[in-house]
PDB file of C-alpha atoms in Angstrom:
ATOM      1  CA  MET A 280     133.170  21.212 -41.223  1.00 77.00           C
ATOM      2  CA  PRO A 281     131.788  17.893 -42.350  1.00 82.00           C
ATOM      3  CA  ARG A 282     128.306  17.810 -43.810  1.00 82.00           C
ATOM      4  CA  PRO A 283     125.583  17.291 -42.979  1.00 86.00           C
ATOM      5  CA  ARG A 284     125.870  19.604 -40.018  1.00 86.00           C
ATOM      6  CA  GLN A 285     123.839  22.015 -37.970  1.00 87.00           C
ATOM      7  CA  ALA A 286     123.204  25.245 -39.844  1.00 88.00           C
ATOM      8  CA  LEU A 287     125.391  28.001 -38.425  1.00 90.00           C
ATOM      9  CA  GLY A 288     123.379  30.690 -40.129  1.00 90.00           C
ATOM     10  CA  ILE A 289     120.389  31.549 -42.245  1.00 93.00           C
ATOM     11  CA  SER A 290     120.014  33.141 -45.640  1.00 92.00           C
ATOM     12  CA  ALA A 291     117.274  35.642 -46.345  1.00 94.00           C
ATOM     13  CA  PHE A 292     116.035  36.514 -49.840  1.00 95.00           C
ATOM     14  CA  TRP A 293     114.023  39.731 -49.921  1.00 96.00           C
ATOM     15  CA  ALA A 294     112.548  40.485 -53.341  1.00 96.00           C
ATOM     16  CA  ILE A 295     112.506  44.239 -53.871  1.00 96.00           C
ATOM     17  CA  ASP A 296     111.525  43.570 -57.481  1.00 97.00           C
ATOM     18  CA  GLY A 297     109.365  40.579 -58.293  1.00 97.00           C
ATOM     19  CA  THR A 298     111.373  37.567 -59.458  1.00 97.00           C
ATOM     20  CA  THR A 299     110.464  35.359 -62.397  1.00 96.00           C
ATOM     21  CA  GLU A 300     112.133  32.677 -64.447  1.00 93.00           C
ATOM     22  CA  LEU A 301     113.012  35.349 -67.035  1.00 96.00           C
ATOM     23  CA  ASN A 302     114.618  37.844 -64.656  1.00 96.00           C
ATOM     24  CA  GLY A 303     116.507  35.308 -62.567  1.00 92.00           C
ATOM     25  CA  SER A 304     114.662  34.068 -59.526  1.00 95.00           C
ATOM     26  CA  THR A 305     116.669  32.509 -56.701  1.00 94.00           C
ATOM     27  CA  GLU A 306     117.022  28.740 -57.091  1.00 94.00           C
ATOM     28  CA  VAL A 307     117.182  26.244 -54.214  1.00 95.00           C
ATOM     29  CA  ILE A 308     117.520  22.482 -53.971  1.00 93.00           C
ATOM     30  CA  PRO A 309     115.057  21.185 -51.365  1.00 94.00           C
ATOM     31  CA  GLY A 310     116.742  18.796 -48.916  1.00 92.00           C
ATOM     32  CA  SER A 311     120.282  19.802 -49.916  1.00 90.00           C
ATOM     33  CA  HIS A 312     120.964  20.963 -46.361  1.00 92.00           C
ATOM     34  CA  LEU A 313     121.027  17.253 -45.473  1.00 91.00           C
ATOM     35  CA  TRP A 314     123.638  16.272 -48.083  1.00 89.00           C
ATOM     36  CA  ASP A 315     127.041  15.068 -47.009  1.00 86.00           C
ATOM     37  CA  GLU A 316     128.963  16.178 -50.113  1.00 72.00           C
ATOM     38  CA  GLN A 317     131.453  18.996 -49.651  1.00 67.00           C
ATOM     39  CA  MET A 318     131.164  20.145 -53.272  1.00 68.00           C
ATOM     40  CA  VAL A 319     127.857  20.225 -55.092  1.00 71.00           C
ATOM     41  CA  GLU A 320     128.092  19.252 -58.752  1.00 73.00           C
ATOM     42  CA  GLY A 321     127.547  22.370 -60.836  1.00 68.00           C
ATOM     43  CA  ALA A 322     128.485  24.764 -58.005  1.00 70.00           C
ATOM     44  CA  VAL A 323     130.923  27.549 -58.808  1.00 67.00           C
ATOM     45  CA  LYS A 324     134.525  27.169 -57.728  1.00 68.00           C
ATOM     46  CA  PRO A 325     137.015  29.951 -56.919  1.00 64.00           C
ATOM     47  CA  ALA A 326     138.740  29.278 -60.272  1.00 67.00           C
ATOM     48  CA  ASP A 327     135.510  30.221 -62.073  1.00 64.00           C
ATOM     49  CA  PHE A 328     135.981  33.792 -60.870  1.00 58.00           C
ATOM     50  CA  SER A 329     139.491  34.144 -62.294  1.00 61.00           C
ATOM     51  CA  ASN A 330     138.215  33.895 -65.867  1.00 59.00           C
ATOM     52  CA  GLU A 331     138.328  37.437 -67.237  1.00 56.00           C
ATOM     53  CA  THR A 332     136.349  36.704 -70.379  1.00 59.00           C
ATOM     54  CA  ALA A 333     132.595  37.125 -70.502  1.00 56.00           C
ATOM     55  CA  PRO A 334     130.735  33.917 -69.678  1.00 58.00           C
ATOM     56  CA  ASN A 335     128.865  32.094 -72.398  1.00 61.00           C
ATOM     57  CA  ALA A 336     125.269  33.150 -71.762  1.00 56.00           C
ATOM     58  CA  SER A 337     123.898  30.095 -73.564  1.00 63.00           C
ATOM     59  CA  SER A 338     125.608  27.594 -71.250  1.00 68.00           C
ATOM     60  CA  ASP A 339     124.678  27.075 -67.630  1.00 72.00           C
ATOM     61  CA  PHE A 340     126.910  24.522 -65.922  1.00 69.00           C
ATOM     62  CA  GLY A 341     125.082  25.002 -62.616  1.00 75.00           C
ATOM     63  CA  ASN A 342     121.655  24.128 -64.002  1.00 81.00           C
ATOM     64  CA  ARG A 343     120.174  21.241 -62.037  1.00 84.00           C
ATOM     65  CA  PRO A 344     116.889  19.408 -62.643  1.00 88.00           C
ATOM     66  CA  ASP A 345     116.283  19.208 -58.877  1.00 91.00           C
ATOM     67  CA  ALA A 346     116.471  22.992 -58.371  1.00 92.00           C
ATOM     68  CA  VAL A 347     113.289  24.918 -57.586  1.00 95.00           C
ATOM     69  CA  LYS A 348     112.894  28.524 -58.728  1.00 95.00           C
ATOM     70  CA  LEU A 349     111.528  30.853 -56.044  1.00 96.00           C
ATOM     71  CA  MET A 350     109.117  33.035 -58.009  1.00 97.00           C
ATOM     72  CA  MET A 351     108.501  35.890 -55.576  1.00 97.00           C
ATOM     73  CA  PRO A 352     106.274  38.952 -55.928  1.00 98.00           C
ATOM     74  CA  SER A 353     107.833  42.268 -54.937  1.00 97.00           C
ATOM     75  CA  GLY A 354     108.071  42.524 -51.150  1.00 97.00           C
ATOM     76  CA  SER A 355     108.272  38.764 -50.584  1.00 97.00           C
ATOM     77  CA  LEU A 356     110.766  37.247 -48.158  1.00 97.00           C
ATOM     78  CA  ALA A 357     112.153  33.716 -48.205  1.00 97.00           C
ATOM     79  CA  ILE A 358     114.335  32.373 -45.390  1.00 96.00           C
ATOM     80  CA  ALA A 359     116.453  29.217 -45.590  1.00 96.00           C
ATOM     81  CA  LYS A 360     119.089  27.431 -43.556  1.00 94.00           C
ATOM     82  CA  GLY A 361     122.548  28.584 -44.580  1.00 90.00           C
ATOM     83  CA  THR A 362     123.440  25.017 -45.557  1.00 90.00           C
ATOM     84  CA  LEU A 363     120.695  24.853 -48.206  1.00 93.00           C
ATOM     85  CA  TRP A 364     122.165  24.936 -51.717  1.00 90.00           C
ATOM     86  CA  HIS A 365     121.017  28.094 -53.477  1.00 90.00           C
ATOM     87  CA  ARG A 366     122.029  30.420 -56.285  1.00 88.00           C
ATOM     88  CA  GLY A 367     120.784  33.447 -58.125  1.00 88.00           C
ATOM     89  CA  GLY A 368     119.225  32.634 -61.452  1.00 89.00           C
ATOM     90  CA  ALA A 369     120.471  34.321 -64.624  1.00 88.00           C
ATOM     91  CA  ASN A 370     118.656  37.541 -65.489  1.00 92.00           C
ATOM     92  CA  ARG A 371     117.745  37.117 -69.148  1.00 93.00           C
ATOM     93  CA  SER A 372     115.362  40.085 -69.207  1.00 95.00           C
ATOM     94  CA  ASP A 373     116.206  43.575 -70.444  1.00 96.00           C
ATOM     95  CA  ARG A 374     115.710  45.098 -66.962  1.00 95.00           C
ATOM     96  CA  PRO A 375     117.631  44.784 -63.707  1.00 94.00           C
ATOM     97  CA  ARG A 376     116.023  43.104 -60.720  1.00 94.00           C
ATOM     98  CA  LEU A 377     116.924  43.695 -57.105  1.00 94.00           C
ATOM     99  CA  ILE A 378     116.981  41.107 -54.333  1.00 93.00           C
ATOM    100  CA  ILE A 379     118.537  41.865 -50.940  1.00 91.00           C
ATOM    101  CA  THR A 380     120.197  38.777 -49.475  1.00 88.00           C
ATOM    102  CA  PRO A 381     121.408  39.348 -45.924  1.00 87.00           C
ATOM    103  CA  GLN A 382     123.121  36.372 -44.328  1.00 85.00           C
ATOM    104  CA  TYR A 383     122.981  35.880 -40.570  1.00 88.00           C
ATOM    105  CA  CYS A 384     125.292  33.708 -38.481  1.00 86.00           C
ATOM    106  CA  VAL A 385     125.464  32.576 -34.894  1.00 86.00           C
ATOM    107  CA  GLY A 386     127.473  34.922 -32.678  1.00 81.00           C
ATOM    108  CA  TRP A 387     130.350  32.552 -31.945  1.00 82.00           C
ATOM    109  CA  VAL A 388     131.187  32.308 -35.669  1.00 81.00           C
ATOM    110  CA  ARG A 389     132.173  35.991 -35.676  1.00 78.00           C
ATOM    111  CA  GLN A 390     135.523  37.324 -34.539  1.00 75.00           C
ATOM    112  CA  LEU A 391     135.926  38.551 -30.956  1.00 76.00           C
ATOM    113  CA  GLU A 392     136.500  42.174 -31.941  1.00 81.00           C
ATOM    114  CA  ASN A 393     135.272  43.755 -35.163  1.00 82.00           C
ATOM    115  CA  MET A 394     138.630  45.004 -36.417  1.00 83.00           C
ATOM    116  CA  ALA A 395     137.183  46.544 -39.571  1.00 78.00           C
ATOM    117  CA  LEU A 396     135.381  49.008 -37.287  1.00 83.00           C
ATOM    118  CA  ALA A 397     138.098  49.236 -34.611  1.00 89.00           C
ATOM    119  CA  VAL A 398     140.816  50.280 -37.096  1.00 90.00           C
ATOM    120  CA  PRO A 399     139.871  53.486 -38.948  1.00 88.00           C
ATOM    121  CA  ALA A 400     139.984  53.242 -42.756  1.00 88.00           C
ATOM    122  CA  GLU A 401     142.600  56.022 -42.848  1.00 89.00           C
ATOM    123  CA  LEU A 402     144.949  53.762 -40.853  1.00 92.00           C
ATOM    124  CA  ALA A 403     143.935  50.506 -42.553  1.00 91.00           C
ATOM    125  CA  GLU A 404     144.796  51.823 -46.014  1.00 90.00           C
ATOM    126  CA  LYS A 405     148.413  52.350 -44.849  1.00 92.00           C
ATOM    127  CA  LEU A 406     148.819  48.783 -43.556  1.00 92.00           C
ATOM    128  CA  PRO A 407     150.436  45.968 -45.552  1.00 93.00           C
ATOM    129  CA  GLU A 408     147.946  43.977 -47.605  1.00 91.00           C
ATOM    130  CA  ARG A 409     148.159  40.885 -45.332  1.00 91.00           C
ATOM    131  CA  ALA A 410     147.373  43.024 -42.260  1.00 91.00           C
ATOM    132  CA  ARG A 411     144.337  44.484 -44.072  1.00 90.00           C
ATOM    133  CA  GLU A 412     143.170  40.961 -44.904  1.00 89.00           C
ATOM    134  CA  LEU A 413     143.456  39.893 -41.278  1.00 87.00           C
ATOM    135  CA  ILE A 414     141.324  42.794 -40.021  1.00 88.00           C
ATOM    136  CA  GLY A 415     138.543  42.179 -42.512  1.00 86.00           C
ATOM    137  CA  TYR A 416     139.445  43.865 -45.799  1.00 88.00           C
ATOM    138  CA  SER A 417     139.311  40.511 -47.572  1.00 88.00           C
ATOM    139  CA  ILE A 418     136.861  37.956 -48.882  1.00 86.00           C
ATOM    140  CA  HIS A 419     136.613  34.184 -48.896  1.00 82.00           C
ATOM    141  CA  PRO A 420     136.139  33.245 -52.571  1.00 78.00           C
ATOM    142  CA  PRO A 421     133.971  33.656 -54.316  1.00 76.00           C
ATOM    143  CA  PHE A 422     132.315  36.477 -52.355  1.00 77.00           C
ATOM    144  CA  MET A 423     131.966  35.858 -48.598  1.00 81.00           C
ATOM    145  CA  GLY A 424     132.739  39.103 -46.795  1.00 84.00           C
ATOM    146  CA  GLN A 425     131.811  41.481 -49.584  1.00 84.00           C
ATOM    147  CA  VAL A 426     130.371  44.930 -48.884  1.00 84.00           C
ATOM    148  CA  ASP A 427     127.512  46.109 -51.105  1.00 82.00           C
ATOM    149  CA  GLY A 428     128.522  43.557 -53.713  1.00 81.00           C
ATOM    150  CA  VAL A 429     132.212  44.501 -53.927  1.00 85.00           C
ATOM    151  CA  HIS A 430     135.494  43.532 -52.291  1.00 87.00           C
ATOM    152  CA  PRO A 431     135.886  45.449 -48.988  1.00 87.00           C
ATOM    153  CA  ARG A 432     139.308  46.806 -49.940  1.00 85.00           C
ATOM    154  CA  ARG A 433     137.488  49.081 -52.379  1.00 85.00           C
ATOM    155  CA  LEU A 434     136.286  51.007 -49.336  1.00 82.00           C
ATOM    156  CA  LEU A 435     139.825  52.228 -48.795  1.00 85.00           C
ATOM    157  CA  ARG A 436     140.775  55.432 -50.574  1.00 72.00           C
ATOM    158  CA  SER A 437     144.281  54.383 -51.588  1.00 54.00           C
ATOM    159  CA  ARG A 438     144.518  53.118 -55.171  1.00 45.00           C
ATOM    160  CA  ALA A 439     147.952  51.651 -54.462  1.00 48.00           C
ATOM    161  CA  ILE A 440     146.323  48.513 -52.999  1.00 43.00           C
TER     162      ILE A 440
END
């Protein structure tokens, strides 16, 4: 869909742990929901996720001078249009930090029937891979459609996937 466009969803950022510059606060670019570019300079691309080597922690290709860090005390909630450019900041502390980021979309963006619930996992794991993808055991790179931070096919018991 061409940009700028109406937001079809919202992003929520719920800080379970407080976020700081050191532990990787969420970063946003104010006004980016109005941009007409399809690709934002510095944004990750699907190819970035195929690199199996550890990233260079000293380089940050997505760093932008116009990004604002959302420093949030524990329990804080930030809500933004789904078209607003955002990313998680790098956690450079020695402790994990937890942010829950549910994404909500308008109802007509969803499929008519939720096949991932309609087809039991015991049956889905026996289907060909393409059939599993079509019923929801897939993602849109880099991570749209994940379940608890992992690819949904990991929910299936079969290791022959």
